[in-house]
Amino acid sequence: MEQQIPAILKTKPHFEILDGLRGVAALSVVTFHFMEMAITDYSKNFIGHGFLAVDFFFCLSGFVIAYAYDDRIGKMGVTEFFKSRLIRLHPLVIMGSVLGLLTFLFDPFGGHPELYSAGRIALIFLCSVLLIPFPVVTERAFNLFNLNAPAWSLFWEYIANIFYAFILSKLNKRWLLALTLLAAIPICIIAYRTGNLMGGWSGGTFWDGGARVAYSFLAGMLVYRFNWIIPSKLGFGMMSVLVFAAFIMPFSGWNWLTEPLAVLFYFPLIVALGAGARLSERLRKICVFSGKMSYPLYMTHYAALWMFGNYYASHKPGTVEFSVVVVTSIILLVGVAWLVMTFYDIPVRRYLSRKRHAA
């Protein structure tokens, strides 16, 4: 007999345009990562602000978590909340670590696994699986997570979820607004001090990640709590253009101003507009697919990026070859993400959910 899911644990209906926009942001950050491997001068990178997709993810997350759990976390309890988040997030943390380990050991274009003992590699892998920052690999720019660089944002996502469960879910709207305004200050300071908001992924910029998640997660919650949902006739196409515009804005000496403006005001506005926008039936399936694919793509793509970086350094491809390789790689990575989602992530989450409900 199929196990019945308690009503309090059932998933709420999705804001499908926001799901679709999450996919647009995921594709943008993947493209950005390919481009930055080859073009170190971000002012010459057509998607030089693709890293801001992470701030958009954080803002979306704050909105979705508040929508999904504000009215039921008190009934379900903190333990069940954490179980829900672990089941949703951690299978792909593990898969990203496994793929990262395989490409670390067997990269056909280079890499130096021989510089690390078996014990050291095992420790690097364990830290990656458990989301424990361990920036020790020199040739990978001392990423917090050497095997799967994007995991830094998942580390801070978990921290935000912990704060939500114990503190933020209990705050009234006034205190939440005050905390959000306070969280805006570090964003402005970091941007002014360093010239951009690109930090958070490395040991040297660790606390920048905390500042980025703090403001954007709180801002997303504010949009939901104050019901700042803006009904409009904007559809998925126009909303996608608005999101993508933030990632292709010029990378310049004005980043200290333009990036905070995007994070502090533009992304919360996009979430508010996206939650109230209209979705045509012919685009519904695209949005649903895009939303489902976004997290698997984000958490599995960087294993290929390390190989691409070594390929680019050793082969020095021309513009045409470079373009063909990047476009082909992105298409293949979407295919890999679909395979991972279909044959690993969804079955594992279903299994864990069944075990949870049977307990």
mmCIF file of C-alpha atoms in Angstrom:
data_model
loop_
_atom_site.group_PDB
_atom_site.id
_atom_site.type_symbol
_atom_site.label_atom_id
_atom_site.label_comp_id
_atom_site.label_asym_id
_atom_site.label_seq_id
_atom_site.Cartn_x
_atom_site.Cartn_y
_atom_site.Cartn_z
ATOM 1 C CA MET A 1 0.000 0.000 0.000
ATOM 2 C CA GLU A 2 1.360 3.454 -0.919
ATOM 3 C CA GLN A 3 2.345 5.545 2.076
ATOM 4 C CA GLN A 4 0.089 8.568 2.568
ATOM 5 C CA ILE A 5 1.897 11.895 2.893
ATOM 6 C CA PRO A 6 0.690 13.909 5.914
ATOM 7 C CA ALA A 7 -1.097 17.086 4.801
ATOM 8 C CA ILE A 8 1.337 19.290 6.725
ATOM 9 C CA LEU A 9 4.254 17.885 4.670
ATOM 10 C CA LYS A 10 2.668 18.159 1.221
ATOM 11 C CA THR A 11 4.296 20.521 -1.264
ATOM 12 C CA LYS A 12 2.371 23.701 -2.062
ATOM 13 C CA PRO A 13 1.608 24.758 -5.660
ATOM 14 C CA HIS A 14 4.553 26.446 -7.349
ATOM 15 C CA PHE A 15 4.905 29.926 -8.820
ATOM 16 C CA GLU A 16 5.733 28.446 -12.205
ATOM 17 C CA ILE A 17 7.147 31.592 -13.806
ATOM 18 C CA LEU A 18 9.579 31.882 -10.900
ATOM 19 C CA ASP A 19 10.549 28.258 -11.512
ATOM 20 C CA GLY A 20 11.202 29.129 -15.140
ATOM 21 C CA LEU A 21 13.290 32.149 -14.176
ATOM 22 C CA ARG A 22 15.383 29.945 -11.910
ATOM 23 C CA GLY A 23 16.252 27.910 -14.996
ATOM 24 C CA VAL A 24 17.184 31.064 -16.938
ATOM 25 C CA ALA A 25 19.483 32.080 -14.083
ATOM 26 C CA ALA A 26 21.037 28.597 -13.933
ATOM 27 C CA LEU A 27 21.830 28.637 -17.660
ATOM 28 C CA SER A 28 23.241 32.140 -17.278
ATOM 29 C CA VAL A 29 25.607 31.203 -14.469
ATOM 30 C CA VAL A 30 26.782 28.114 -16.383
ATOM 31 C CA THR A 31 27.525 30.303 -19.416
ATOM 32 C CA PHE A 32 29.309 32.815 -17.183
ATOM 33 C CA HIS A 33 31.506 30.074 -15.716
ATOM 34 C CA PHE A 34 32.563 28.920 -19.185
ATOM 35 C CA MET A 35 33.341 32.457 -20.279
ATOM 36 C CA GLU A 36 35.360 33.356 -17.178
ATOM 37 C CA MET A 37 37.589 30.323 -17.717
ATOM 38 C CA ALA A 38 38.762 31.924 -20.962
ATOM 39 C CA ILE A 39 38.189 35.653 -20.483
ATOM 40 C CA THR A 40 39.736 36.875 -17.251
ATOM 41 C CA ASP A 41 38.955 40.496 -18.101
ATOM 42 C CA TYR A 42 35.294 40.624 -17.071
ATOM 43 C CA SER A 43 34.736 43.898 -18.925
ATOM 44 C CA LYS A 44 35.190 41.888 -22.152
ATOM 45 C CA ASN A 45 32.855 39.095 -21.025
ATOM 46 C CA PHE A 46 29.391 39.561 -22.556
ATOM 47 C CA ILE A 47 27.851 37.962 -19.477
ATOM 48 C CA GLY A 48 30.315 39.410 -16.992
ATOM 49 C CA HIS A 49 27.670 39.753 -14.280
ATOM 50 C CA GLY A 50 26.455 36.169 -14.536
ATOM 51 C CA PHE A 51 27.642 35.539 -10.984
ATOM 52 C CA LEU A 52 24.749 37.708 -9.758
ATOM 53 C CA ALA A 53 22.493 34.771 -10.616
ATOM 54 C CA VAL A 54 23.453 33.425 -7.181
ATOM 55 C CA ASP A 55 22.005 36.525 -5.494
ATOM 56 C CA PHE A 56 18.846 36.021 -7.533
ATOM 57 C CA PHE A 57 18.734 32.387 -6.346
ATOM 58 C CA PHE A 58 19.028 33.548 -2.735
ATOM 59 C CA CYS A 59 16.196 36.055 -3.188
ATOM 60 C CA LEU A 60 13.997 33.422 -4.814
ATOM 61 C CA SER A 61 14.814 31.037 -1.998
ATOM 62 C CA GLY A 62 13.750 33.510 0.688
ATOM 63 C CA PHE A 63 10.440 34.079 -1.086
ATOM 64 C CA VAL A 64 9.764 30.375 -1.666
ATOM 65 C CA ILE A 65 10.757 29.280 1.846
ATOM 66 C CA ALA A 66 8.494 31.908 3.420
ATOM 67 C CA TYR A 67 5.640 30.942 1.092
ATOM 68 C CA ALA A 68 6.101 27.221 1.689
ATOM 69 C CA TYR A 69 6.711 27.167 5.444
ATOM 70 C CA ASP A 70 5.599 30.372 7.216
ATOM 71 C CA ASP A 71 2.142 29.020 7.967
ATOM 72 C CA ARG A 72 3.171 25.496 8.907
ATOM 73 C CA ILE A 73 6.653 25.350 10.393
ATOM 74 C CA GLY A 74 5.143 25.802 13.849
ATOM 75 C CA LYS A 75 2.984 22.712 13.318
ATOM 76 C CA MET A 76 5.529 20.535 11.542
ATOM 77 C CA GLY A 77 8.423 21.475 13.823
ATOM 78 C CA VAL A 78 12.039 22.336 13.177
ATOM 79 C CA THR A 79 13.139 18.701 12.816
ATOM 80 C CA GLU A 80 10.666 17.981 10.022
ATOM 81 C CA PHE A 81 11.605 21.242 8.333
ATOM 82 C CA PHE A 82 15.273 20.247 8.289
ATOM 83 C CA LYS A 83 14.376 16.780 6.992
ATOM 84 C CA SER A 84 12.451 18.408 4.137
ATOM 85 C CA ARG A 85 15.359 20.654 3.219
ATOM 86 C CA LEU A 86 17.948 17.869 3.433
ATOM 87 C CA ILE A 87 15.868 15.589 1.223
ATOM 88 C CA ARG A 88 15.396 18.408 -1.276
ATOM 89 C CA LEU A 89 18.980 19.676 -1.378
ATOM 90 C CA HIS A 90 21.531 17.122 -0.272
ATOM 91 C CA PRO A 91 21.277 14.305 -2.836
ATOM 92 C CA LEU A 92 22.653 16.693 -5.460
ATOM 93 C CA VAL A 93 25.327 17.959 -3.085
ATOM 94 C CA ILE A 94 26.554 14.368 -2.940
ATOM 95 C CA MET A 95 26.258 13.814 -6.710
ATOM 96 C CA GLY A 96 28.114 17.055 -7.436
ATOM 97 C CA SER A 97 30.908 15.881 -5.133
ATOM 98 C CA VAL A 98 31.113 12.472 -6.822
ATOM 99 C CA LEU A 99 31.285 13.990 -10.317
ATOM 100 C CA GLY A 100 33.848 16.514 -9.081
ATOM 101 C CA LEU A 101 35.988 13.727 -7.632
ATOM 102 C CA LEU A 102 35.881 11.742 -10.882
ATOM 103 C CA THR A 103 36.990 14.708 -12.989
ATOM 104 C CA PHE A 104 39.649 15.597 -10.418
ATOM 105 C CA LEU A 105 41.152 12.123 -10.722
ATOM 106 C CA PHE A 106 40.614 11.446 -14.443
ATOM 107 C CA ASP A 107 40.722 14.802 -16.242
ATOM 108 C CA PRO A 108 42.022 14.005 -19.767
ATOM 109 C CA PHE A 109 43.256 17.559 -20.287
ATOM 110 C CA GLY A 110 45.381 17.993 -17.178
ATOM 111 C CA GLY A 111 45.111 18.479 -13.445
ATOM 112 C CA HIS A 112 47.472 17.249 -10.768
ATOM 113 C CA PRO A 113 45.809 14.675 -8.485
ATOM 114 C CA GLU A 114 49.249 13.126 -7.946
ATOM 115 C CA LEU A 115 50.138 16.124 -5.776
ATOM 116 C CA TYR A 116 47.654 14.975 -3.154
ATOM 117 C CA SER A 117 47.794 11.823 -1.058
ATOM 118 C CA ALA A 118 44.886 9.371 -1.026
ATOM 119 C CA GLY A 119 44.077 10.480 2.526
ATOM 120 C CA ARG A 120 44.055 14.138 1.508
ATOM 121 C CA ILE A 121 41.751 13.460 -1.450
ATOM 122 C CA ALA A 122 39.438 11.411 0.782
ATOM 123 C CA LEU A 123 39.279 14.324 3.238
ATOM 124 C CA ILE A 124 38.556 16.791 0.417
ATOM 125 C CA PHE A 125 35.741 14.539 -0.790
ATOM 126 C CA LEU A 126 34.287 14.071 2.699
ATOM 127 C CA CYS A 127 34.272 17.825 3.304
ATOM 128 C CA SER A 128 32.544 18.339 -0.033
ATOM 129 C CA VAL A 129 29.825 15.791 0.780
ATOM 130 C CA LEU A 130 29.271 17.269 4.243
ATOM 131 C CA LEU A 131 29.490 20.884 3.019
ATOM 132 C CA ILE A 132 32.442 21.698 5.262
ATOM 133 C CA PRO A 133 34.543 24.481 3.673
ATOM 134 C CA PHE A 134 38.078 23.203 2.998
ATOM 135 C CA PRO A 135 39.955 25.544 0.601
ATOM 136 C CA VAL A 136 43.250 23.719 0.055
ATOM 137 C CA VAL A 137 43.617 23.043 -3.693
ATOM 138 C CA THR A 138 46.024 25.669 -5.004
ATOM 139 C CA GLU A 139 45.366 25.149 -8.706
ATOM 140 C CA ARG A 140 41.638 25.618 -8.096
ATOM 141 C CA ALA A 141 42.056 29.081 -6.602
ATOM 142 C CA PHE A 142 41.400 27.846 -3.069
ATOM 143 C CA ASN A 143 37.677 27.352 -3.661
ATOM 144 C CA LEU A 144 35.774 26.597 -0.464
ATOM 145 C CA PHE A 145 34.705 23.346 -2.114
ATOM 146 C CA ASN A 146 37.467 22.105 -4.359
ATOM 147 C CA LEU A 147 35.491 19.348 -6.082
ATOM 148 C CA ASN A 148 32.310 21.321 -6.753
ATOM 149 C CA ALA A 149 32.841 25.062 -6.577
ATOM 150 C CA PRO A 150 29.143 26.140 -6.658
ATOM 151 C CA ALA A 151 28.558 24.267 -3.393
ATOM 152 C CA TRP A 152 29.644 27.435 -1.553
ATOM 153 C CA SER A 153 26.192 28.879 -2.181
ATOM 154 C CA LEU A 154 24.542 25.707 -0.852
ATOM 155 C CA PHE A 155 26.583 26.071 2.327
ATOM 156 C CA TRP A 156 25.098 29.530 2.844
ATOM 157 C CA GLU A 157 21.656 28.302 1.776
ATOM 158 C CA TYR A 158 21.778 25.823 4.645
ATOM 159 C CA ILE A 159 22.872 28.567 7.037
ATOM 160 C CA ALA A 160 19.937 30.711 5.888
ATOM 161 C CA ASN A 161 17.572 27.784 6.422
ATOM 162 C CA ILE A 162 18.877 27.287 9.961
ATOM 163 C CA PHE A 163 18.325 30.952 10.760
ATOM 164 C CA TYR A 164 14.870 30.760 9.206
ATOM 165 C CA ALA A 165 13.845 27.775 11.316
ATOM 166 C CA PHE A 166 15.023 29.167 14.657
ATOM 167 C CA ILE A 167 14.669 32.940 14.238
ATOM 168 C CA LEU A 168 13.283 34.359 10.986
ATOM 169 C CA SER A 169 10.107 32.285 10.948
ATOM 170 C CA LYS A 170 9.195 33.795 14.337
ATOM 171 C CA LEU A 171 9.883 37.445 13.492
ATOM 172 C CA ASN A 172 7.039 39.812 12.724
ATOM 173 C CA LYS A 173 7.138 41.962 9.600
ATOM 174 C CA ARG A 174 8.573 45.044 11.304
ATOM 175 C CA TRP A 175 11.555 43.190 12.737
ATOM 176 C CA LEU A 176 12.098 41.422 9.422
ATOM 177 C CA LEU A 177 12.130 44.758 7.599
ATOM 178 C CA ALA A 178 14.592 46.213 10.131
ATOM 179 C CA LEU A 179 16.871 43.191 9.769
ATOM 180 C CA THR A 180 16.756 43.437 5.972
ATOM 181 C CA LEU A 181 17.713 47.121 6.038
ATOM 182 C CA LEU A 182 20.581 46.273 8.374
ATOM 183 C CA ALA A 183 21.723 43.472 6.046
ATOM 184 C CA ALA A 184 21.918 45.956 3.167
ATOM 185 C CA ILE A 185 24.815 47.765 4.841
ATOM 186 C CA PRO A 186 27.445 45.000 4.378
ATOM 187 C CA ILE A 187 26.412 44.649 0.722
ATOM 188 C CA CYS A 188 27.207 48.314 0.114
ATOM 189 C CA ILE A 189 30.446 48.181 2.115
ATOM 190 C CA ILE A 190 31.736 45.092 0.276
ATOM 191 C CA ALA A 191 30.889 46.547 -3.133
ATOM 192 C CA TYR A 192 32.593 49.837 -2.321
ATOM 193 C CA ARG A 193 35.654 48.184 -0.776
ATOM 194 C CA THR A 194 36.305 45.545 -3.458
ATOM 195 C CA GLY A 195 34.566 47.101 -6.461
ATOM 196 C CA ASN A 196 32.140 44.193 -6.920
ATOM 197 C CA LEU A 197 30.028 41.538 -5.186
ATOM 198 C CA MET A 198 31.775 38.543 -6.681
ATOM 199 C CA GLY A 199 33.056 37.093 -3.395
ATOM 200 C CA GLY A 200 31.905 34.237 -1.217
ATOM 201 C CA TRP A 201 33.352 31.277 -3.111
ATOM 202 C CA SER A 202 36.900 31.312 -1.705
ATOM 203 C CA GLY A 203 38.577 31.222 1.667
ATOM 204 C CA GLY A 204 39.660 34.843 1.334
ATOM 205 C CA THR A 205 36.138 36.069 0.575
ATOM 206 C CA PHE A 206 34.229 33.678 2.844
ATOM 207 C CA TRP A 207 32.193 36.282 4.747
ATOM 208 C CA ASP A 208 31.148 38.029 1.545
ATOM 209 C CA GLY A 209 28.989 34.986 0.899
ATOM 210 C CA GLY A 210 27.288 35.465 4.252
ATOM 211 C CA ALA A 211 26.498 39.079 3.398
ATOM 212 C CA ARG A 212 25.097 38.113 -0.004
ATOM 213 C CA VAL A 213 22.767 35.431 1.319
ATOM 214 C CA ALA A 214 21.692 37.482 4.335
ATOM 215 C CA TYR A 215 20.274 40.390 2.376
ATOM 216 C CA SER A 216 18.815 38.521 -0.592
ATOM 217 C CA PHE A 217 17.169 35.773 1.472
ATOM 218 C CA LEU A 218 15.606 38.364 3.779
ATOM 219 C CA ALA A 219 14.483 40.475 0.819
ATOM 220 C CA GLY A 220 12.755 37.465 -0.725
ATOM 221 C CA MET A 221 10.978 36.824 2.552
ATOM 222 C CA LEU A 222 9.890 40.472 2.680
ATOM 223 C CA VAL A 223 8.291 40.239 -0.758
ATOM 224 C CA TYR A 224 6.145 37.358 0.491
ATOM 225 C CA ARG A 225 5.425 38.637 4.010
ATOM 226 C CA PHE A 226 4.323 42.096 2.834
ATOM 227 C CA ASN A 227 2.529 40.585 -0.172
ATOM 228 C CA TRP A 228 4.534 42.763 -2.554
ATOM 229 C CA ILE A 229 3.344 40.644 -5.462
ATOM 230 C CA ILE A 230 2.755 42.819 -8.509
ATOM 231 C CA PRO A 231 0.064 41.532 -10.892
ATOM 232 C CA SER A 232 1.041 42.234 -14.478
ATOM 233 C CA LYS A 233 0.593 41.067 -18.046
ATOM 234 C CA LEU A 234 4.281 40.265 -18.295
ATOM 235 C CA GLY A 235 4.801 36.684 -19.399
ATOM 236 C CA PHE A 236 7.692 34.279 -19.061
ATOM 237 C CA GLY A 237 9.442 35.680 -22.142
ATOM 238 C CA MET A 238 9.552 39.262 -20.927
ATOM 239 C CA MET A 239 10.432 38.221 -17.383
ATOM 240 C CA SER A 240 13.331 36.164 -18.750
ATOM 241 C CA VAL A 241 14.604 39.208 -20.639
ATOM 242 C CA LEU A 242 14.430 41.303 -17.459
ATOM 243 C CA VAL A 243 16.397 38.716 -15.468
ATOM 244 C CA PHE A 244 18.992 38.183 -18.187
ATOM 245 C CA ALA A 245 19.503 41.942 -18.519
ATOM 246 C CA ALA A 246 21.071 42.028 -15.052
ATOM 247 C CA PHE A 247 23.668 39.453 -16.069
ATOM 248 C CA ILE A 248 24.754 41.189 -19.287
ATOM 249 C CA MET A 249 24.924 44.753 -17.958
ATOM 250 C CA PRO A 250 28.394 46.241 -18.562
ATOM 251 C CA PHE A 251 31.155 45.257 -16.170
ATOM 252 C CA SER A 252 32.793 48.592 -15.369
ATOM 253 C CA GLY A 253 34.242 50.896 -12.768
ATOM 254 C CA TRP A 254 30.690 51.566 -11.649
ATOM 255 C CA ASN A 255 30.185 48.022 -10.353
ATOM 256 C CA TRP A 256 30.387 49.269 -6.777
ATOM 257 C CA LEU A 257 27.073 51.028 -7.491
ATOM 258 C CA THR A 258 25.310 48.969 -10.174
ATOM 259 C CA GLU A 259 25.739 45.600 -8.462
ATOM 260 C CA PRO A 260 24.266 46.695 -5.098
ATOM 261 C CA LEU A 261 21.367 48.325 -6.964
ATOM 262 C CA ALA A 262 20.675 45.042 -8.739
ATOM 263 C CA VAL A 263 20.852 43.019 -5.516
ATOM 264 C CA LEU A 264 19.084 45.466 -3.200
ATOM 265 C CA PHE A 265 16.224 46.525 -5.472
ATOM 266 C CA TYR A 266 16.144 44.917 -8.898
ATOM 267 C CA PHE A 267 16.067 41.228 -7.950
ATOM 268 C CA PRO A 268 13.354 41.645 -5.272
ATOM 269 C CA LEU A 269 11.350 43.569 -7.890
ATOM 270 C CA ILE A 270 11.835 40.722 -10.382
ATOM 271 C CA VAL A 271 10.572 38.225 -7.800
ATOM 272 C CA ALA A 272 7.553 40.427 -7.063
ATOM 273 C CA LEU A 273 6.791 40.798 -10.775
ATOM 274 C CA GLY A 274 7.437 37.134 -11.536
ATOM 275 C CA ALA A 275 5.091 35.978 -8.774
ATOM 276 C CA GLY A 276 2.315 38.128 -10.243
ATOM 277 C CA ALA A 277 3.005 37.624 -13.948
ATOM 278 C CA ARG A 278 0.774 35.638 -16.260
ATOM 279 C CA LEU A 279 1.889 32.312 -17.664
ATOM 280 C CA SER A 280 0.477 31.136 -20.976
ATOM 281 C CA GLU A 281 -0.401 27.453 -21.244
ATOM 282 C CA ARG A 282 2.007 26.899 -24.133
ATOM 283 C CA LEU A 283 4.927 28.008 -21.958
ATOM 284 C CA ARG A 284 3.858 26.209 -18.781
ATOM 285 C CA LYS A 285 5.702 22.991 -19.599
ATOM 286 C CA ILE A 286 8.856 24.965 -20.442
ATOM 287 C CA CYS A 287 8.741 26.744 -17.074
ATOM 288 C CA VAL A 288 8.138 23.514 -15.175
ATOM 289 C CA PHE A 289 11.000 21.780 -16.994
ATOM 290 C CA SER A 290 13.258 24.799 -16.546
ATOM 291 C CA GLY A 291 12.568 24.908 -12.818
ATOM 292 C CA LYS A 292 13.174 21.204 -12.332
ATOM 293 C CA MET A 293 16.407 21.312 -14.299
ATOM 294 C CA SER A 294 17.874 24.406 -12.634
ATOM 295 C CA TYR A 295 19.214 22.843 -9.450
ATOM 296 C CA PRO A 296 20.620 19.639 -11.044
ATOM 297 C CA LEU A 297 22.317 21.765 -13.716
ATOM 298 C CA TYR A 298 23.772 24.165 -11.179
ATOM 299 C CA MET A 299 25.103 21.393 -8.935
ATOM 300 C CA THR A 300 26.605 19.157 -11.635
ATOM 301 C CA HIS A 301 28.052 21.498 -14.255
ATOM 302 C CA TYR A 302 31.279 22.531 -12.581
ATOM 303 C CA ALA A 303 32.901 19.114 -12.865
ATOM 304 C CA ALA A 304 33.060 19.769 -16.610
ATOM 305 C CA LEU A 305 34.253 23.343 -16.062
ATOM 306 C CA TRP A 306 37.530 22.228 -14.515
ATOM 307 C CA MET A 307 38.167 20.000 -17.553
ATOM 308 C CA PHE A 308 37.229 22.837 -19.888
ATOM 309 C CA GLY A 309 39.669 25.155 -18.114
ATOM 310 C CA ASN A 310 42.508 22.658 -18.577
ATOM 311 C CA TYR A 311 41.464 22.079 -22.204
ATOM 312 C CA TYR A 312 41.502 25.817 -22.894
ATOM 313 C CA ALA A 313 44.923 26.258 -21.282
ATOM 314 C CA SER A 314 46.476 23.356 -23.193
ATOM 315 C CA HIS A 315 44.793 23.723 -26.620
ATOM 316 C CA LYS A 316 44.315 27.507 -26.938
ATOM 317 C CA PRO A 317 41.255 27.181 -29.230
ATOM 318 C CA GLY A 318 40.339 29.928 -31.682
ATOM 319 C CA THR A 319 37.097 31.852 -31.551
ATOM 320 C CA VAL A 320 35.098 29.440 -33.729
ATOM 321 C CA GLU A 321 36.336 26.300 -31.962
ATOM 322 C CA PHE A 322 35.810 27.943 -28.582
ATOM 323 C CA SER A 323 32.224 28.885 -29.460
ATOM 324 C CA VAL A 324 31.402 25.401 -30.751
ATOM 325 C CA VAL A 325 32.886 23.722 -27.680
ATOM 326 C CA VAL A 326 31.053 26.001 -25.235
ATOM 327 C CA VAL A 327 27.658 25.715 -26.933
ATOM 328 C CA THR A 328 28.020 21.947 -27.315
ATOM 329 C CA SER A 329 29.160 21.589 -23.710
ATOM 330 C CA ILE A 330 26.198 23.550 -22.351
ATOM 331 C CA ILE A 331 23.761 21.403 -24.342
ATOM 332 C CA LEU A 332 25.461 18.230 -23.087
ATOM 333 C CA LEU A 333 25.439 19.523 -19.512
ATOM 334 C CA VAL A 334 21.688 20.114 -19.730
ATOM 335 C CA GLY A 335 21.409 16.510 -20.913
ATOM 336 C CA VAL A 336 23.552 15.281 -18.025
ATOM 337 C CA ALA A 337 21.465 17.317 -15.585
ATOM 338 C CA TRP A 338 18.295 15.716 -16.993
ATOM 339 C CA LEU A 339 19.784 12.239 -16.563
ATOM 340 C CA VAL A 340 20.878 13.011 -13.019
ATOM 341 C CA MET A 341 17.472 14.449 -12.190
ATOM 342 C CA THR A 342 15.525 11.562 -13.742
ATOM 343 C CA PHE A 343 17.574 8.581 -12.658
ATOM 344 C CA TYR A 344 19.126 9.812 -9.417
ATOM 345 C CA ASP A 345 17.691 12.913 -7.766
ATOM 346 C CA ILE A 346 13.966 12.229 -8.119
ATOM 347 C CA PRO A 347 14.193 8.487 -7.222
ATOM 348 C CA VAL A 348 16.452 9.190 -4.228
ATOM 349 C CA ARG A 349 14.178 11.929 -2.915
ATOM 350 C CA ARG A 350 11.134 9.708 -3.347
ATOM 351 C CA TYR A 351 12.864 6.886 -1.485
ATOM 352 C CA LEU A 352 13.918 9.155 1.367
ATOM 353 C CA SER A 353 10.432 10.648 1.563
ATOM 354 C CA ARG A 354 8.861 7.183 1.776
ATOM 355 C CA LYS A 355 11.274 6.188 4.541
ATOM 356 C CA ARG A 356 10.518 9.399 6.366
ATOM 357 C CA HIS A 357 6.750 8.939 6.229
ATOM 358 C CA ALA A 358 7.018 5.271 7.234
ATOM 359 C CA ALA A 359 9.075 6.083 10.313
#
